[in-house]
PDB file of C-alpha atoms in Angstrom:
ATOM      1  CA  SER A   1       0.000   0.000   0.000  1.00  0.00           C
ATOM      2  CA  GLN A   2       1.035   3.619  -0.465  1.00  0.00           C
ATOM      3  CA  LYS A   3       3.040   5.019   2.385  1.00  0.00           C
ATOM      4  CA  ILE A   4       4.418   8.459   3.131  1.00  0.00           C
ATOM      5  CA  GLU A   5       6.919   8.824   5.952  1.00  0.00           C
ATOM      6  CA  GLN A   6       7.955  11.971   7.733  1.00  0.00           C
ATOM      7  CA  ASN A   7      10.109  12.036  10.838  1.00  0.00           C
ATOM      8  CA  SER A   8       7.659  11.804  13.729  1.00  0.00           C
ATOM      9  CA  GLU A   9      10.207  13.189  16.180  1.00  0.00           C
ATOM     10  CA  ALA A  10      10.280  16.940  16.572  1.00  0.00           C
ATOM     11  CA  LEU A  11      13.185  18.783  15.014  1.00  0.00           C
ATOM     12  CA  ASN A  12      14.791  21.322  17.333  1.00  0.00           C
ATOM     13  CA  ILE A  13      17.235  23.843  15.888  1.00  0.00           C
ATOM     14  CA  GLN A  14      18.755  27.165  16.816  1.00  0.00           C
ATOM     15  CA  GLU A  15      17.617  30.403  15.252  1.00  0.00           C
ATOM     16  CA  GLY A  16      19.589  31.271  12.143  1.00  0.00           C
ATOM     17  CA  LYS A  17      20.380  27.666  11.248  1.00  0.00           C
ATOM     18  CA  THR A  18      18.954  25.747   8.299  1.00  0.00           C
ATOM     19  CA  ALA A  19      16.164  23.309   9.039  1.00  0.00           C
ATOM     20  CA  THR A  20      15.914  20.248   6.805  1.00  0.00           C
ATOM     21  CA  LEU A  21      12.812  18.073   6.839  1.00  0.00           C
ATOM     22  CA  THR A  22      12.450  14.775   5.011  1.00  0.00           C
ATOM     23  CA  CYS A  23       9.555  13.138   3.223  1.00  0.00           C
ATOM     24  CA  ASN A  24       9.943   9.571   1.944  1.00  0.00           C
ATOM     25  CA  TYR A  25       7.345   7.575   0.072  1.00  0.00           C
ATOM     26  CA  THR A  26       6.849   4.019  -1.120  1.00  0.00           C
ATOM     27  CA  ASN A  27       4.496   2.269  -3.540  1.00  0.00           C
ATOM     28  CA  TYR A  28       3.675   5.619  -5.132  1.00  0.00           C
ATOM     29  CA  SER A  29       4.514   7.451  -8.330  1.00  0.00           C
ATOM     30  CA  PRO A  30       3.402  11.008  -7.634  1.00  0.00           C
ATOM     31  CA  ALA A  31       3.020  13.571 -10.372  1.00  0.00           C
ATOM     32  CA  TYR A  32       3.740  16.324  -7.868  1.00  0.00           C
ATOM     33  CA  LEU A  33       4.549  16.922  -4.249  1.00  0.00           C
ATOM     34  CA  GLN A  34       3.468  19.767  -2.005  1.00  0.00           C
ATOM     35  CA  TRP A  35       4.549  21.094   1.381  1.00  0.00           C
ATOM     36  CA  TYR A  36       2.195  22.688   3.880  1.00  0.00           C
ATOM     37  CA  ARG A  37       2.609  24.424   7.203  1.00  0.00           C
ATOM     38  CA  GLN A  38       0.153  23.741  10.019  1.00  0.00           C
ATOM     39  CA  ASP A  39      -0.086  25.669  13.269  1.00  0.00           C
ATOM     40  CA  PRO A  40      -1.822  24.115  16.311  1.00  0.00           C
ATOM     41  CA  GLY A  41      -5.597  24.027  15.958  1.00  0.00           C
ATOM     42  CA  ARG A  42      -5.566  25.482  12.459  1.00  0.00           C
ATOM     43  CA  GLY A  43      -5.823  24.252   8.901  1.00  0.00           C
ATOM     44  CA  PRO A  44      -2.701  23.634   6.793  1.00  0.00           C
ATOM     45  CA  VAL A  45      -1.380  26.449   4.624  1.00  0.00           C
ATOM     46  CA  PHE A  46       0.257  25.787   1.266  1.00  0.00           C
ATOM     47  CA  LEU A  47       3.960  26.601   0.913  1.00  0.00           C
ATOM     48  CA  LEU A  48       5.474  25.031  -2.201  1.00  0.00           C
ATOM     49  CA  LEU A  49       4.688  22.647  -5.039  1.00  0.00           C
ATOM     50  CA  ILE A  50       7.223  20.679  -7.059  1.00  0.00           C
ATOM     51  CA  ARG A  51       6.480  18.514 -10.077  1.00  0.00           C
ATOM     52  CA  GLU A  52       7.972  15.109 -10.892  1.00  0.00           C
ATOM     53  CA  ASN A  53      10.134  16.558 -13.662  1.00  0.00           C
ATOM     54  CA  GLU A  54      11.569  19.267 -11.410  1.00  0.00           C
ATOM     55  CA  LYS A  55      14.570  18.758  -9.162  1.00  0.00           C
ATOM     56  CA  GLU A  56      14.387  21.879  -7.022  1.00  0.00           C
ATOM     57  CA  LYS A  57      12.074  24.777  -6.214  1.00  0.00           C
ATOM     58  CA  ARG A  58      12.771  27.906  -4.193  1.00  0.00           C
ATOM     59  CA  LYS A  59      10.626  30.565  -2.595  1.00  0.00           C
ATOM     60  CA  GLU A  60      12.277  33.159  -0.404  1.00  0.00           C
ATOM     61  CA  ARG A  61      13.907  31.213   2.483  1.00  0.00           C
ATOM     62  CA  LEU A  62      12.300  27.926   1.441  1.00  0.00           C
ATOM     63  CA  LYS A  63      13.750  25.260  -0.827  1.00  0.00           C
ATOM     64  CA  VAL A  64      12.290  21.924  -1.870  1.00  0.00           C
ATOM     65  CA  THR A  65      14.018  19.095  -3.690  1.00  0.00           C
ATOM     66  CA  PHE A  66      12.365  16.095  -5.293  1.00  0.00           C
ATOM     67  CA  ASP A  67      14.249  12.907  -6.109  1.00  0.00           C
ATOM     68  CA  THR A  68      11.952  10.381  -7.815  1.00  0.00           C
ATOM     69  CA  THR A  69      14.717   7.776  -7.862  1.00  0.00           C
ATOM     70  CA  LEU A  70      15.209   7.908  -4.105  1.00  0.00           C
ATOM     71  CA  LYS A  71      11.485   8.549  -3.639  1.00  0.00           C
ATOM     72  CA  GLN A  72      12.292  11.431  -1.377  1.00  0.00           C
ATOM     73  CA  SER A  73      11.710  15.138  -0.947  1.00  0.00           C
ATOM     74  CA  LEU A  74      13.737  17.440   1.248  1.00  0.00           C
ATOM     75  CA  PHE A  75      12.335  20.711   2.589  1.00  0.00           C
ATOM     76  CA  HIS A  76      14.790  23.364   3.732  1.00  0.00           C
ATOM     77  CA  ILE A  77      14.199  26.560   5.677  1.00  0.00           C
ATOM     78  CA  THR A  78      17.286  28.757   5.693  1.00  0.00           C
ATOM     79  CA  ALA A  79      18.005  31.404   8.331  1.00  0.00           C
ATOM     80  CA  SER A  80      15.276  29.878  10.490  1.00  0.00           C
ATOM     81  CA  GLN A  81      13.299  32.041  12.896  1.00  0.00           C
ATOM     82  CA  PRO A  82      11.193  31.200  15.970  1.00  0.00           C
ATOM     83  CA  ALA A  83       8.139  32.158  13.874  1.00  0.00           C
ATOM     84  CA  ASP A  84       8.932  29.175  11.627  1.00  0.00           C
ATOM     85  CA  SER A  85       8.018  26.831  14.499  1.00  0.00           C
ATOM     86  CA  ALA A  86       5.106  24.709  13.299  1.00  0.00           C
ATOM     87  CA  THR A  87       4.282  21.287  11.897  1.00  0.00           C
ATOM     88  CA  TYR A  88       5.223  20.767   8.264  1.00  0.00           C
ATOM     89  CA  LEU A  89       3.289  18.303   6.142  1.00  0.00           C
ATOM     90  CA  CYS A  90       4.237  16.831   2.801  1.00  0.00           C
ATOM     91  CA  ALA A  91       1.496  15.769   0.427  1.00  0.00           C
ATOM     92  CA  LEU A  92       1.612  13.776  -2.776  1.00  0.00           C
ATOM     93  CA  GLY A  93      -0.698  13.990  -5.726  1.00  0.00           C
ATOM     94  CA  ASP A  94      -1.153  12.114  -8.949  1.00  0.00           C
ATOM     95  CA  THR A  95      -3.139  12.631 -12.121  1.00  0.00           C
ATOM     96  CA  GLY A  96      -5.576   9.900 -11.172  1.00  0.00           C
ATOM     97  CA  ARG A  97      -7.317  10.503  -7.888  1.00  0.00           C
ATOM     98  CA  ARG A  98      -6.757  14.269  -7.805  1.00  0.00           C
ATOM     99  CA  ALA A  99      -6.923  14.284  -3.997  1.00  0.00           C
ATOM    100  CA  LEU A 100      -3.741  14.776  -2.018  1.00  0.00           C
ATOM    101  CA  THR A 101      -2.306  12.071   0.237  1.00  0.00           C
ATOM    102  CA  PHE A 102      -0.622  13.516   3.310  1.00  0.00           C
ATOM    103  CA  GLY A 103       2.222  12.425   5.522  1.00  0.00           C
ATOM    104  CA  SER A 104       1.931  12.658   9.299  1.00  0.00           C
ATOM    105  CA  GLY A 105       4.057  15.794   9.494  1.00  0.00           C
ATOM    106  CA  THR A 106       7.191  16.864  11.335  1.00  0.00           C
ATOM    107  CA  ARG A 107       7.095  19.421  14.128  1.00  0.00           C
ATOM    108  CA  LEU A 108       9.816  22.043  13.886  1.00  0.00           C
ATOM    109  CA  GLN A 109      10.848  24.044  16.936  1.00  0.00           C
ATOM    110  CA  VAL A 110      13.232  26.958  16.374  1.00  0.00           C
ATOM    111  CA  GLN A 111      14.917  28.114  19.556  1.00  0.00           C
ATOM    112  CA  PRO A 112      15.794  31.827  19.900  1.00  0.00           C
TER     113      PRO A 112
ATOM    114  CA  ASP B   1     -12.353  38.191   0.958  1.00  0.00           C
ATOM    115  CA  GLY B   2     -12.184  34.855  -0.817  1.00  0.00           C
ATOM    116  CA  GLY B   3     -11.788  31.807   1.324  1.00  0.00           C
ATOM    117  CA  ILE B   4     -13.128  28.607   2.755  1.00  0.00           C
ATOM    118  CA  THR B   5     -15.206  28.621   5.926  1.00  0.00           C
ATOM    119  CA  GLN B   6     -15.936  25.770   8.269  1.00  0.00           C
ATOM    120  CA  SER B   7     -18.481  25.890  11.046  1.00  0.00           C
ATOM    121  CA  PRO B   8     -18.767  25.394  13.879  1.00  0.00           C
ATOM    122  CA  LYS B   9     -15.220  25.543  15.243  1.00  0.00           C
ATOM    123  CA  TYR B  10     -16.092  23.233  18.138  1.00  0.00           C
ATOM    124  CA  LEU B  11     -18.862  20.656  18.178  1.00  0.00           C
ATOM    125  CA  PHE B  12     -20.018  18.244  20.831  1.00  0.00           C
ATOM    126  CA  ARG B  13     -22.130  15.234  20.051  1.00  0.00           C
ATOM    127  CA  LYS B  14     -23.765  12.588  22.132  1.00  0.00           C
ATOM    128  CA  GLU B  15     -23.150   9.004  21.203  1.00  0.00           C
ATOM    129  CA  GLY B  16     -25.706   7.703  18.735  1.00  0.00           C
ATOM    130  CA  GLN B  17     -26.427  11.087  17.186  1.00  0.00           C
ATOM    131  CA  ASN B  18     -25.708  12.232  13.660  1.00  0.00           C
ATOM    132  CA  VAL B  19     -24.041  15.606  13.243  1.00  0.00           C
ATOM    133  CA  THR B  20     -23.361  17.744  10.173  1.00  0.00           C
ATOM    134  CA  LEU B  21     -20.256  19.863   9.652  1.00  0.00           C
ATOM    135  CA  SER B  22     -20.524  22.828   7.330  1.00  0.00           C
ATOM    136  CA  CYS B  23     -18.008  23.827   4.649  1.00  0.00           C
ATOM    137  CA  GLU B  24     -18.490  26.784   2.313  1.00  0.00           C
ATOM    138  CA  GLN B  25     -16.082  28.307  -0.215  1.00  0.00           C
ATOM    139  CA  ASN B  26     -16.282  31.425  -2.378  1.00  0.00           C
ATOM    140  CA  LEU B  27     -13.144  30.701  -4.397  1.00  0.00           C
ATOM    141  CA  ASN B  28     -15.132  29.346  -7.341  1.00  0.00           C
ATOM    142  CA  HIS B  29     -13.296  26.037  -6.948  1.00  0.00           C
ATOM    143  CA  ASP B  30     -14.672  22.916  -8.576  1.00  0.00           C
ATOM    144  CA  ALA B  31     -13.109  20.419  -6.168  1.00  0.00           C
ATOM    145  CA  MET B  32     -13.739  20.058  -2.450  1.00  0.00           C
ATOM    146  CA  TYR B  33     -12.381  17.608   0.101  1.00  0.00           C
ATOM    147  CA  TRP B  34     -12.899  16.404   3.653  1.00  0.00           C
ATOM    148  CA  TYR B  35     -10.012  15.166   5.766  1.00  0.00           C
ATOM    149  CA  ARG B  36      -9.821  13.855   9.292  1.00  0.00           C
ATOM    150  CA  GLN B  37      -6.817  14.490  11.544  1.00  0.00           C
ATOM    151  CA  ASP B  38      -6.128  12.631  14.771  1.00  0.00           C
ATOM    152  CA  PRO B  39      -3.487  13.754  17.306  1.00  0.00           C
ATOM    153  CA  GLY B  40       0.031  13.247  16.006  1.00  0.00           C
ATOM    154  CA  GLN B  41      -1.226  11.943  12.704  1.00  0.00           C
ATOM    155  CA  GLY B  42      -1.509  13.264   9.213  1.00  0.00           C
ATOM    156  CA  LEU B  43      -4.653  14.034   7.275  1.00  0.00           C
ATOM    157  CA  ARG B  44      -6.740  11.111   6.086  1.00  0.00           C
ATOM    158  CA  LEU B  45      -9.139  11.557   3.190  1.00  0.00           C
ATOM    159  CA  ILE B  46     -12.831  10.929   3.938  1.00  0.00           C
ATOM    160  CA  TYR B  47     -14.629  12.086   0.776  1.00  0.00           C
ATOM    161  CA  TYR B  48     -13.933  14.330  -2.163  1.00  0.00           C
ATOM    162  CA  SER B  49     -15.910  15.924  -4.945  1.00  0.00           C
ATOM    163  CA  GLN B  50     -14.605  17.073  -8.310  1.00  0.00           C
ATOM    164  CA  ILE B  51     -17.861  18.566  -9.516  1.00  0.00           C
ATOM    165  CA  VAL B  52     -21.367  19.402  -8.359  1.00  0.00           C
ATOM    166  CA  ASN B  53     -23.632  16.392  -7.758  1.00  0.00           C
ATOM    167  CA  ASP B  54     -20.719  13.973  -7.790  1.00  0.00           C
ATOM    168  CA  PHE B  55     -18.405  12.729  -5.044  1.00  0.00           C
ATOM    169  CA  GLN B  56     -16.083   9.802  -4.322  1.00  0.00           C
ATOM    170  CA  LYS B  57     -15.141   7.891  -1.208  1.00  0.00           C
ATOM    171  CA  GLY B  58     -11.719   8.455   0.221  1.00  0.00           C
ATOM    172  CA  ASP B  59      -9.678   6.139   2.393  1.00  0.00           C
ATOM    173  CA  ILE B  60     -11.899   6.252   5.499  1.00  0.00           C
ATOM    174  CA  ALA B  61     -15.448   6.902   4.259  1.00  0.00           C
ATOM    175  CA  GLU B  62     -17.234   4.403   6.509  1.00  0.00           C
ATOM    176  CA  GLY B  63     -19.585   6.137   8.932  1.00  0.00           C
ATOM    177  CA  TYR B  64     -19.621   9.407   6.975  1.00  0.00           C
ATOM    178  CA  SER B  65     -21.821  10.874   4.246  1.00  0.00           C
ATOM    179  CA  VAL B  66     -21.608  13.985   2.060  1.00  0.00           C
ATOM    180  CA  SER B  67     -23.601  15.926  -0.501  1.00  0.00           C
ATOM    181  CA  ARG B  68     -22.591  18.405  -3.203  1.00  0.00           C
ATOM    182  CA  GLU B  69     -25.743  20.154  -4.326  1.00  0.00           C
ATOM    183  CA  LYS B  70     -24.034  23.505  -4.826  1.00  0.00           C
ATOM    184  CA  LYS B  71     -20.553  24.369  -6.016  1.00  0.00           C
ATOM    185  CA  GLU B  72     -19.918  26.445  -2.910  1.00  0.00           C
ATOM    186  CA  SER B  73     -20.986  23.895  -0.308  1.00  0.00           C
ATOM    187  CA  PHE B  74     -19.800  20.429   0.724  1.00  0.00           C
ATOM    188  CA  PRO B  75     -21.333  19.417   4.091  1.00  0.00           C
ATOM    189  CA  LEU B  76     -20.117  16.335   5.925  1.00  0.00           C
ATOM    190  CA  THR B  77     -22.414  14.237   8.119  1.00  0.00           C
ATOM    191  CA  VAL B  78     -20.834  12.110  10.810  1.00  0.00           C
ATOM    192  CA  THR B  79     -23.290   9.311  11.427  1.00  0.00           C
ATOM    193  CA  SER B  80     -23.807   7.129  14.465  1.00  0.00           C
ATOM    194  CA  ALA B  81     -22.127   4.341  12.500  1.00  0.00           C
ATOM    195  CA  GLN B  82     -18.760   6.087  12.854  1.00  0.00           C
ATOM    196  CA  LYS B  83     -17.152   4.217  15.748  1.00  0.00           C
ATOM    197  CA  ASN B  84     -14.582   6.798  16.769  1.00  0.00           C
ATOM    198  CA  PRO B  85     -15.749  10.217  15.569  1.00  0.00           C
ATOM    199  CA  THR B  86     -13.775  12.411  17.973  1.00  0.00           C
ATOM    200  CA  ALA B  87     -11.229  14.178  15.755  1.00  0.00           C
ATOM    201  CA  PHE B  88     -10.265  17.402  13.986  1.00  0.00           C
ATOM    202  CA  TYR B  89     -12.068  17.698  10.641  1.00  0.00           C
ATOM    203  CA  LEU B  90     -10.630  19.752   7.819  1.00  0.00           C
ATOM    204  CA  CYS B  91     -12.341  20.854   4.633  1.00  0.00           C
ATOM    205  CA  ALA B  92     -10.368  21.975   1.593  1.00  0.00           C
ATOM    206  CA  SER B  93     -10.960  23.148  -1.941  1.00  0.00           C
ATOM    207  CA  SER B  94      -8.921  23.448  -5.112  1.00  0.00           C
ATOM    208  CA  THR B  95      -9.386  24.170  -8.803  1.00  0.00           C
ATOM    209  CA  GLY B  96      -9.468  20.419  -9.326  1.00  0.00           C
ATOM    210  CA  GLN B  97      -7.103  20.606 -12.259  1.00  0.00           C
ATOM    211  CA  GLY B  98      -4.419  18.728 -10.419  1.00  0.00           C
ATOM    212  CA  ASN B  99      -1.013  20.243  -9.816  1.00  0.00           C
ATOM    213  CA  THR B 100      -2.579  23.030  -7.798  1.00  0.00           C
ATOM    214  CA  GLU B 101      -2.623  23.908  -4.158  1.00  0.00           C
ATOM    215  CA  ALA B 102      -5.413  23.103  -1.741  1.00  0.00           C
ATOM    216  CA  PHE B 103      -6.964  25.807   0.425  1.00  0.00           C
ATOM    217  CA  PHE B 104      -8.042  24.658   3.861  1.00  0.00           C
ATOM    218  CA  GLY B 105     -10.633  25.890   6.294  1.00  0.00           C
ATOM    219  CA  GLN B 106      -9.837  26.416   9.956  1.00  0.00           C
ATOM    220  CA  GLY B 107     -11.238  23.056  10.955  1.00  0.00           C
ATOM    221  CA  THR B 108     -13.978  21.728  13.208  1.00  0.00           C
ATOM    222  CA  ARG B 109     -13.059  19.879  16.367  1.00  0.00           C
ATOM    223  CA  LEU B 110     -15.704  17.256  17.061  1.00  0.00           C
ATOM    224  CA  THR B 111     -15.945  15.650  20.473  1.00  0.00           C
ATOM    225  CA  VAL B 112     -18.282  12.823  21.378  1.00  0.00           C
ATOM    226  CA  VAL B 113     -19.538  13.108  24.944  1.00  0.00           C
TER     227      VAL B 113
END
């Protein structure tokens, strides 16, 4: 069955450092992958989308990579700030179902 | 302001009762979705709709029902057949073209008392 894995342990880093979050998947051939941010008690907010034929996408301090051979995406936040503390979810989509499949998320805590 | 609105924010239900969660969007999106989120877990798909008067079961549809009579609205009914309904419910919408982002509501936290 399809499986998406994100590190369930919280990631704690110091302010100013680069945070790197991982999303691995199995039994899936996604057409695209998305990253969302979710704050406690709120709905997820879209951050970035990367397609299967793209290797890397950037938006301000955010960078996403997508390796379809490794079946992995890495999400980087450079110059991290305490305000970046949240749970980050990866989501995969294909051209068939058209509904996203989400990972369980990784909680990021940026210490001042 | 364009957006997607869920109501109520908190909902309490007695065991054996059906309850309906509201989801409205004014983004002119064709597709709408319902997800369930349990503590420490990701979002699991309950139902989705690509167009008015049509919807498909997701991964955990048992004990739930939906309707899509209007483009703007996609209500979810949690029936008494749902064995463990206490959860955080999220509604989302998108253009439905694929390759596009989903916009989420603020969620409804349902508690069975």
